[in-house]
Amino acid sequence: MEKFLRNKKAIAVFSVPALLIYIGMIFIPIGFAIYYSFIEWNGRAGAERTFIGLENFVELFTNKMDYFVPALANAGILALLSLLIQLPVALLLALAIARKTKGEGFFRSVYFIPVIISTAVLGQLWQKIYHAQYGVLNDILRAIGLESWTRGWLADPKVVLGAVFFVMIWQYIGYHMLLMYSQMKTIPRSLYEAAEIDGASGFQVATRITIPLIKPMIKVCVTFSIIGCMKTFDLVWVLTKGGPFHTTEVPTTVMFDTIMSQHRYGAGSAMAIFIMLVCLVLTLLIMKFFKAEDYEY
Amino acid sequence: MKKVLRTLALATVVALLFAILGACGGTPASSTPAADPPADTPASTPAADPPADDGAAPVEITVWDIWTAPLDNNSTAWLETVIPEFEAEHPNIIVNRESTENEAYKTKFDAAQAAGTLPDVFFGWGPASARELANANMLLELDSYLDSDYMSTVQPGSLDNFTFNGKTYGLTFANWAAALYCNTELFEANNVAIPTTYDELLAAIDAFNAAGIVPIALPAQDAWTIAFFQHIMAIRYTGAANVNAMLNGEKSFNDPGIVQSAQALLDLVAAGAFDPNALASNEADISTRFRMGEFPMYFLGDWLVSGLEDPEQSSIVGKVQAINFPAVGGEFDDQILGGATDGFMVNANTANPDAAVEFVKWVTARLPQASFALGGTIPTRSNFNMADYSEGLPALSVGIAEYAANASGATLAWDTFLPEEPKALMLDMMQQLVGQQITAEDFAANLAQIIEDTGYAQY
Amino acid sequence: MERRRNHPVRSFFKYLVLIFVAVVQLFPLYWLFTFSLKNNAEIFGGNTMGIPQVFRWENYQFVFQNGNIGLYLQNSAIITAASILVSTVFATMAAYAIARMKWKLSNAALLAFLGGMMIPLHAVLVPLLIILNNTGLTNTYWSLILPYTAFAMPMAIYIFVGFFKTIPKELEEAACIEGCSIYGVFTRIMIPLIRPAIATVAVFTYLACWNELMFATSFNGGDATMTITVGVNAMAGRYATEWGRVGAGLTIATLPTLIIYILLSKQIQKSFTTGAVKG
């Protein structure tokens, strides 16, 4: 058996095809990005490139005009919200529909819809919900007598971050729900039946059987959500472009602006490398955390 | 696995079904009105293999532009007039046209500049963006191709934004000009006079505020639209020649006229000129809402006109007056915000420079007229006679074209002129002015400072 | 399945919540569809959320008559299907080697593959364009299939590894004793067991490829390889946009997604009855 699973040739056959595509489409481009992060370059192929060492990385934290540090802080807040709100809600929904629920297929399909709808559409929708004059949110507030709360939700720097993050948290609940649900579906029915014969309550079944058994997927969800928060771009871009007054900048909107609008390839690539490093460190921490309580069969 | 594959296959079949539906839907397009370009113009089909043994081998040139929407006059002129004529006259040149929506184009264009994968001919903006490409030796110098025949049709000064160190790197076809659009229906209903002076503008703002109407539409998320107000006031107070000198780095922005212009914007904000939702609104949304008749005033480029004249787009057709920005009673009251910023450039590494330049010359000479005839922007041609076209043209286009032609000076929007870092700071400060977070003095001083810090200043 | 201990009141409450959430989640779909039947006057202010006063089916007619929407759908279908197929095959293989086989670098390999997820895409746009241009792949389907595959694999591998790890060792041992090759174990035993994972990953890969705009705009030009997302985006004008028509284009682009999601997610549910092996 050991020999069977140590078959070097088989390992190569299994992993080389993926690796080849990876090298061409991911590792080499990362190599370029690392190279760019050490130079000053205005993003024109024929223009001069000056090697400036680590200066771009230092600039990330000293150049106040780039708003990179506040953007990192925003991503951190988003990640926390995701861990504390998004994933628990997704787990509850997955638990609720995975077992003994009529219309399971319907709920599963419907809960995922916000993930399916393109971000451009969701951006349009929420811009209209949050609008100062004809927004539904203000209509509701007026109807329940909270006139003083009404405002342009995406224009007021005091509330805009919350308004944007709310949409982002909401949009991906279905995503994590589906991941958790799909692993719940591999849990053998016999385990549940045994528990029921023992008289376990629904809560006990969830905490003692379902959640421990889908722990690998919870780890996946935590990882994806943290990486996703560090890299989030689309919805912020369509809703606010990072404004007003840069209050809703996230690392990638700053990076996009630096690379694309300002053509500062060195600085922008340094941001990209830094974002990657943060993701890498956080992922290692998550792996370590979950390893401590790895569930073995 | 098999089932998953079967599902995928099924999904592909579904998509193909849509494809077939689409193909069938496309055929009866011949009966659609002229505003809709035919679905299968020769220009938009991918280049076929060149026919063999047909005398000289045809050359293929790839052209990038940004005209995708059928509502765009340039798009229609391009599809129906200019490219078909060019191909008829040049059987040996195959034009492989690739159009990309404006915002997506910026990313595509940036990526191609960095990767060095620009096509033979491409649409682009002067002077800031074109200047960088010229400095990086990526543009074909056009002077040797510009015979006197062509040059005789060029409006003096209209190639300036593509001319660097005395060499021409791009050809323009249209001037844009900013206009203050006034919704006459709202003006009349509220008994407000169309403002001709800055004081009247402030009075109009008060009157509309009193009536509970947001006076001026402002898509402040696109910060350059805020900048328009400050730019035009800078022209009014210190003159286009001075502003252009500052933009060229020859004079300092720390100038009383610039302070005054920023203060004028602050005054508009303080007077309640703009929408409380302005900072969350973009140009596309606000333009649409202006066309729906929601706002009395809107200060934007002449590109707004075509949508305003289209009854399917606008509920205020014929109820709009477009005027030059109100006067302050100085010597620069006739000057405008605008100029020739759109152009076509040729890749320095093109395999077919002759064909590429011939194409650019051809289209820049003909596109503006064809486009203007449809109500588009103002041609940069000296042989252009408005009277030949103005019949049946929207009064708005003609009106803007007239005051633009008579202006004693003009300045481009600063974000198309300034190098990257001053530009970013300038746009940031525009939002801060709307949020009343900085003073007019700081605005001028900060801008002057960064121009000096980045080494752009020559004074 | 009889529920003897489920209290009717609690059950009622549970369904109340589930249905409420369902309404919230369904709203964007409703909104997109009604959006596509309105004109600008309704979309901007007049009637942003309600049912259209007049159902403007001509928005759809316009979409079908302008541009090559059929061709774009076909291109998107080919590119997306190929990306899902290639990434699923390669990712299951790599994940199996990482999760089940014994080699020193397996954890490092997992992290390296996962690294692909951490790259901000805008930072690799130019390098990818250089690579694709130098290999002559721009303006072909491959210029999208290859990057889409590569960027789909990190997530796929990570999910598959999680699933493979929960499969009991006894299965492989039994197969090993019966003389099955490792390739046989992989294709005949392991793959069927992770079918729900494959379906899940296919959904996500589908979404990522189908809706992608930046690569699709930058690596290709012209109608021949244009995807539906680029085609619909092009309906927004520089100067004036009839948003209802864009909505119609978006609805048409979303419909296949919805159908495919429903089909694939049925696979996930079905595995409940057929895939139970352990315990």
Short mmCIF file of C-alpha atoms in Angstrom, two decimals, chain A:
data_model
loop_
_atom_site.label_atom_id
_atom_site.label_comp_id
_atom_site.label_asym_id
_atom_site.label_seq_id
_atom_site.Cartn_x
_atom_site.Cartn_y
_atom_site.Cartn_z
CA MET A 1 0.00 0.00 0.00
CA GLU A 2 2.78 2.42 0.94
CA LYS A 3 4.58 1.65 -2.30
CA PHE A 4 1.35 2.13 -4.13
CA LEU A 5 0.98 5.69 -2.83
CA ARG A 6 4.66 6.54 -3.21
CA ASN A 7 4.69 5.77 -6.93
CA LYS A 8 6.82 8.68 -8.19
CA LYS A 9 5.81 8.21 -11.78
CA ALA A 10 2.14 8.37 -10.89
CA ILE A 11 2.67 11.48 -8.80
CA ALA A 12 4.32 13.10 -11.78
CA VAL A 13 1.60 12.01 -14.18
CA PHE A 14 -1.02 13.44 -11.87
CA SER A 15 0.59 16.76 -11.08
CA VAL A 16 2.65 17.75 -14.12
CA PRO A 17 -0.23 18.78 -16.45
CA ALA A 18 -1.59 21.22 -13.88
CA LEU A 19 1.90 22.41 -13.12
CA LEU A 20 2.67 23.16 -16.76
CA ILE A 21 -0.35 25.43 -17.18
CA TYR A 22 0.54 26.98 -13.88
CA ILE A 23 4.07 27.78 -14.86
CA GLY A 24 3.00 29.40 -18.10
CA MET A 25 -0.02 31.31 -16.88
CA ILE A 26 0.76 32.03 -13.23
CA PHE A 27 4.37 31.54 -12.16
CA ILE A 28 5.98 33.36 -15.08
CA PRO A 29 3.55 36.30 -14.83
CA ILE A 30 4.25 36.50 -11.09
CA GLY A 31 7.93 36.58 -11.99
CA PHE A 32 7.24 39.57 -14.24
CA ALA A 33 5.28 41.27 -11.47
CA ILE A 34 8.11 40.74 -9.00
CA TYR A 35 10.52 42.23 -11.52
CA TYR A 36 8.22 45.23 -12.08
CA SER A 37 8.01 45.79 -8.34
CA PHE A 38 11.72 46.59 -8.25
CA ILE A 39 11.69 49.12 -11.07
CA GLU A 40 10.27 52.49 -11.85
CA TRP A 41 8.41 52.32 -15.15
CA ASN A 42 5.60 54.33 -16.72
CA GLY A 43 4.00 51.34 -18.43
CA ARG A 44 5.06 52.04 -22.00
CA ALA A 45 6.92 49.21 -23.65
CA GLY A 46 9.50 51.52 -25.20
CA ALA A 47 10.09 53.61 -22.11
CA GLU A 48 13.03 53.51 -19.77
CA ARG A 49 12.96 51.23 -16.71
CA THR A 50 15.02 52.19 -13.70
CA PHE A 51 15.96 49.66 -11.04
CA ILE A 52 15.15 51.18 -7.67
CA GLY A 53 15.38 48.21 -5.32
CA LEU A 54 12.84 48.11 -2.54
CA GLU A 55 11.81 51.73 -2.86
CA ASN A 56 8.38 50.81 -4.24
CA PHE A 57 7.71 48.71 -1.16
CA VAL A 58 8.77 51.49 1.16
CA GLU A 59 6.49 53.85 -0.76
CA LEU A 60 3.49 51.64 0.00
CA PHE A 61 3.64 52.86 3.56
CA THR A 62 5.04 56.34 3.10
CA ASN A 63 3.13 57.66 0.09
CA LYS A 64 -0.03 59.06 1.61
CA MET A 65 -1.49 59.90 -1.77
CA ASP A 66 -1.93 56.24 -2.61
CA TYR A 67 -4.18 55.35 0.34
CA PHE A 68 -2.71 51.85 0.41
CA VAL A 69 -2.58 51.56 4.19
CA PRO A 70 -6.20 52.66 4.76
CA ALA A 71 -7.17 50.28 1.98
CA LEU A 72 -5.46 47.40 3.77
CA ALA A 73 -7.29 48.35 6.95
CA ASN A 74 -10.59 48.31 5.06
CA ALA A 75 -9.82 44.84 3.71
CA GLY A 76 -9.07 43.72 7.26
CA ILE A 77 -12.44 44.98 8.46
CA LEU A 78 -14.13 43.23 5.58
CA ALA A 79 -12.36 39.97 6.40
CA LEU A 80 -13.50 40.20 10.01
CA LEU A 81 -17.07 40.84 8.96
CA SER A 82 -16.86 37.90 6.65
CA LEU A 83 -15.67 35.58 9.40
CA LEU A 84 -18.11 36.83 12.00
CA ILE A 85 -21.23 37.28 9.88
CA GLN A 86 -20.98 35.88 6.37
CA LEU A 87 -19.66 32.40 7.16
CA PRO A 88 -21.92 31.75 10.19
CA VAL A 89 -24.99 32.79 8.19
CA ALA A 90 -23.89 30.62 5.29
CA LEU A 91 -23.40 27.69 7.65
CA LEU A 92 -26.82 28.17 9.23
CA LEU A 93 -28.50 28.30 5.83
CA ALA A 94 -26.63 25.22 4.65
CA LEU A 95 -27.59 23.33 7.82
CA ALA A 96 -31.16 24.46 7.49
CA ILE A 97 -31.65 23.26 3.94
CA ALA A 98 -29.37 20.22 3.79
CA ARG A 99 -31.56 17.96 5.89
CA LYS A 100 -35.22 17.34 6.28
CA THR A 101 -36.36 20.43 4.47
CA LYS A 102 -39.11 20.53 1.91
CA GLY A 103 -38.10 22.43 -1.19
CA GLU A 104 -34.42 21.81 -0.60
CA GLY A 105 -33.61 22.16 -4.28
CA PHE A 106 -35.57 25.38 -4.53
CA PHE A 107 -33.86 27.03 -1.56
CA ARG A 108 -30.44 25.85 -2.65
CA SER A 109 -30.96 27.30 -6.11
CA VAL A 110 -32.43 30.56 -4.95
CA TYR A 111 -29.88 31.29 -2.24
CA PHE A 112 -27.10 31.17 -4.78
CA ILE A 113 -28.68 33.66 -7.19
CA PRO A 114 -26.76 36.77 -6.03
CA VAL A 115 -23.54 34.96 -6.94
CA ILE A 116 -24.85 34.21 -10.43
CA ILE A 117 -25.97 37.72 -11.27
CA SER A 118 -23.10 39.67 -12.71
CA THR A 119 -21.52 42.23 -10.45
CA ALA A 120 -22.34 45.00 -12.91
CA VAL A 121 -26.05 44.30 -12.43
CA LEU A 122 -25.77 44.09 -8.65
CA GLY A 123 -23.90 47.37 -8.67
CA GLN A 124 -26.71 49.03 -10.60
CA LEU A 125 -29.30 47.52 -8.28
CA TRP A 126 -27.66 48.66 -5.06
CA GLN A 127 -26.88 52.10 -6.42
CA LYS A 128 -30.59 52.48 -6.87
CA ILE A 129 -31.46 51.06 -3.45
CA TYR A 130 -28.99 53.43 -1.76
CA HIS A 131 -29.86 56.48 -3.85
CA ALA A 132 -30.51 59.73 -1.99
CA GLN A 133 -33.57 60.82 -3.96
CA TYR A 134 -35.30 57.74 -5.32
CA GLY A 135 -33.63 55.02 -3.27
CA VAL A 136 -35.80 52.32 -1.71
CA LEU A 137 -33.82 52.39 1.52
CA ASN A 138 -34.69 56.02 2.12
CA ASP A 139 -38.33 55.32 1.19
CA ILE A 140 -38.47 52.63 3.86
CA LEU A 141 -36.81 54.85 6.48
CA ARG A 142 -39.30 57.60 5.75
CA ALA A 143 -42.19 55.18 5.99
CA ILE A 144 -41.15 54.03 9.46
CA GLY A 145 -40.53 57.56 10.69
CA LEU A 146 -36.74 57.59 10.57
CA GLU A 147 -36.64 60.58 8.26
CA SER A 148 -33.48 61.87 9.89
CA TRP A 149 -31.56 58.75 8.88
CA THR A 150 -32.13 59.27 5.18
CA ARG A 151 -29.10 60.21 3.13
CA GLY A 152 -27.17 59.35 -0.03
CA TRP A 153 -25.81 56.09 1.30
CA LEU A 154 -23.00 55.89 -1.21
CA ALA A 155 -22.22 59.62 -1.05
CA ASP A 156 -21.92 60.11 2.70
CA PRO A 157 -18.36 59.28 3.81
CA LYS A 158 -19.60 58.36 7.28
CA VAL A 159 -21.73 55.43 6.17
CA VAL A 160 -20.49 54.48 2.73
CA LEU A 161 -18.04 51.83 3.89
CA GLY A 162 -20.75 50.01 5.80
CA ALA A 163 -23.13 50.31 2.87
CA VAL A 164 -20.61 48.81 0.45
CA PHE A 165 -19.48 46.06 2.80
CA PHE A 166 -23.04 45.05 3.52
CA VAL A 167 -23.56 44.31 -0.18
CA MET A 168 -20.31 42.39 -0.42
CA ILE A 169 -21.07 40.25 2.61
CA TRP A 170 -24.55 39.57 1.33
CA GLN A 171 -23.52 38.69 -2.21
CA TYR A 172 -21.23 35.83 -1.23
CA ILE A 173 -23.32 34.18 1.46
CA GLY A 174 -24.73 31.85 -1.19
CA TYR A 175 -21.25 31.01 -2.38
CA HIS A 176 -20.10 29.72 0.98
CA MET A 177 -23.44 28.11 1.62
CA LEU A 178 -23.07 26.03 -1.52
CA LEU A 179 -19.56 24.93 -0.59
CA MET A 180 -20.63 23.81 2.88
CA TYR A 181 -23.79 22.25 1.58
CA SER A 182 -21.94 20.19 -0.98
CA GLN A 183 -19.79 18.61 1.69
CA MET A 184 -22.76 18.02 3.97
CA LYS A 185 -24.15 15.98 1.11
CA THR A 186 -21.29 13.49 1.35
CA ILE A 187 -22.01 12.67 4.98
CA PRO A 188 -23.48 9.18 5.08
CA ARG A 189 -27.12 9.05 6.04
CA SER A 190 -26.45 6.17 8.40
CA LEU A 191 -24.63 8.52 10.78
CA TYR A 192 -27.69 10.70 11.10
CA GLU A 193 -29.98 7.75 11.48
CA ALA A 194 -27.86 6.38 14.29
CA ALA A 195 -27.90 9.73 16.04
CA GLU A 196 -31.63 9.96 15.75
CA ILE A 197 -32.09 6.54 17.25
CA ASP A 198 -29.94 7.75 20.15
CA GLY A 199 -32.36 10.63 20.55
CA ALA A 200 -30.03 13.48 19.58
CA SER A 201 -31.65 16.86 19.03
CA GLY A 202 -31.28 18.81 15.81
CA PHE A 203 -28.77 21.08 17.52
CA GLN A 204 -26.75 18.14 18.77
CA VAL A 205 -26.72 16.56 15.33
CA ALA A 206 -25.42 19.78 13.86
CA THR A 207 -22.69 20.40 16.39
CA ARG A 208 -21.57 16.81 16.93
CA ILE A 209 -21.93 15.30 13.47
CA THR A 210 -22.41 17.78 10.66
CA ILE A 211 -20.03 20.56 11.64
CA PRO A 212 -17.10 18.31 12.62
CA LEU A 213 -17.52 16.34 9.41
CA ILE A 214 -17.52 19.39 7.16
CA LYS A 215 -14.56 20.95 8.92
CA PRO A 216 -12.32 20.55 5.86
CA MET A 217 -14.82 22.63 3.92
CA ILE A 218 -15.08 25.22 6.66
CA LYS A 219 -11.34 25.58 6.37
CA VAL A 220 -11.72 26.00 2.61
CA CYS A 221 -14.40 28.64 3.15
CA VAL A 222 -12.34 30.55 5.68
CA THR A 223 -9.36 30.53 3.33
CA PHE A 224 -11.42 31.62 0.33
CA SER A 225 -13.14 34.35 2.26
CA ILE A 226 -9.90 35.81 3.63
CA ILE A 227 -8.19 35.70 0.24
CA GLY A 228 -11.34 37.01 -1.39
CA CYS A 229 -11.51 39.96 0.99
CA MET A 230 -7.88 40.90 0.38
CA LYS A 231 -8.43 40.75 -3.38
CA THR A 232 -11.95 42.09 -3.64
CA PHE A 233 -12.41 44.55 -6.49
CA ASP A 234 -15.44 44.36 -8.76
CA LEU A 235 -18.28 45.38 -6.50
CA VAL A 236 -16.36 48.24 -4.90
CA TRP A 237 -15.43 49.44 -8.34
CA VAL A 238 -18.98 49.49 -9.71
CA LEU A 239 -20.45 50.97 -6.53
CA THR A 240 -18.01 53.71 -5.52
CA LYS A 241 -14.69 53.39 -7.40
CA GLY A 242 -13.13 53.65 -3.93
CA GLY A 243 -14.70 57.04 -3.20
CA PRO A 244 -15.93 59.38 -1.94
CA PHE A 245 -12.67 60.82 -0.64
CA HIS A 246 -11.06 57.35 -0.88
CA THR A 247 -13.10 56.11 2.09
CA THR A 248 -13.97 52.82 0.41
CA GLU A 249 -10.60 52.01 -1.13
CA VAL A 250 -9.53 48.38 -0.91
CA PRO A 251 -6.03 47.19 -1.84
CA THR A 252 -6.94 46.21 -5.39
CA THR A 253 -8.78 49.43 -6.24
CA VAL A 254 -5.70 51.36 -5.17
CA MET A 255 -3.55 49.00 -7.21
CA PHE A 256 -5.78 49.30 -10.26
CA ASP A 257 -5.63 53.07 -10.05
CA THR A 258 -1.86 53.01 -9.65
CA ILE A 259 -1.20 50.64 -12.53
CA MET A 260 -3.94 51.56 -14.96
CA SER A 261 -4.83 55.21 -14.37
CA GLN A 262 -1.48 56.48 -13.17
CA HIS A 263 0.72 54.09 -15.11
CA ARG A 264 3.04 53.55 -12.16
CA TYR A 265 3.82 49.92 -12.83
CA GLY A 266 6.51 49.62 -10.20
CA ALA A 267 4.40 50.93 -7.37
CA GLY A 268 1.31 49.01 -8.50
CA SER A 269 3.21 45.75 -8.84
CA ALA A 270 4.70 46.21 -5.39
CA MET A 271 1.14 46.50 -4.11
CA ALA A 272 0.23 43.28 -5.88
CA ILE A 273 3.20 41.43 -4.41
CA PHE A 274 2.38 42.76 -0.97
CA ILE A 275 -1.26 41.67 -1.29
CA MET A 276 -0.04 38.20 -2.26
CA LEU A 277 2.29 38.03 0.70
CA VAL A 278 -0.49 39.01 3.10
CA CYS A 279 -2.73 36.32 1.61
CA LEU A 280 0.07 33.78 1.88
CA VAL A 281 0.75 34.52 5.54
CA LEU A 282 -2.93 34.46 6.43
CA THR A 283 -3.42 31.19 4.56
CA LEU A 284 -0.52 29.60 6.43
CA LEU A 285 -2.03 30.77 9.71
CA ILE A 286 -5.39 29.30 8.77
CA MET A 287 -3.77 26.00 7.78
CA LYS A 288 -1.91 25.90 11.05
CA PHE A 289 -5.02 26.69 13.05
CA PHE A 290 -7.04 23.96 11.39
CA LYS A 291 -4.22 21.46 11.45
CA ALA A 292 -4.21 21.59 15.25
CA GLU A 293 -7.64 20.03 15.18
CA ASP A 294 -7.55 18.03 11.98
CA TYR A 295 -10.21 15.40 11.95
CA GLU A 296 -8.99 11.98 10.96
CA TYR A 297 -11.19 9.09 10.02
#
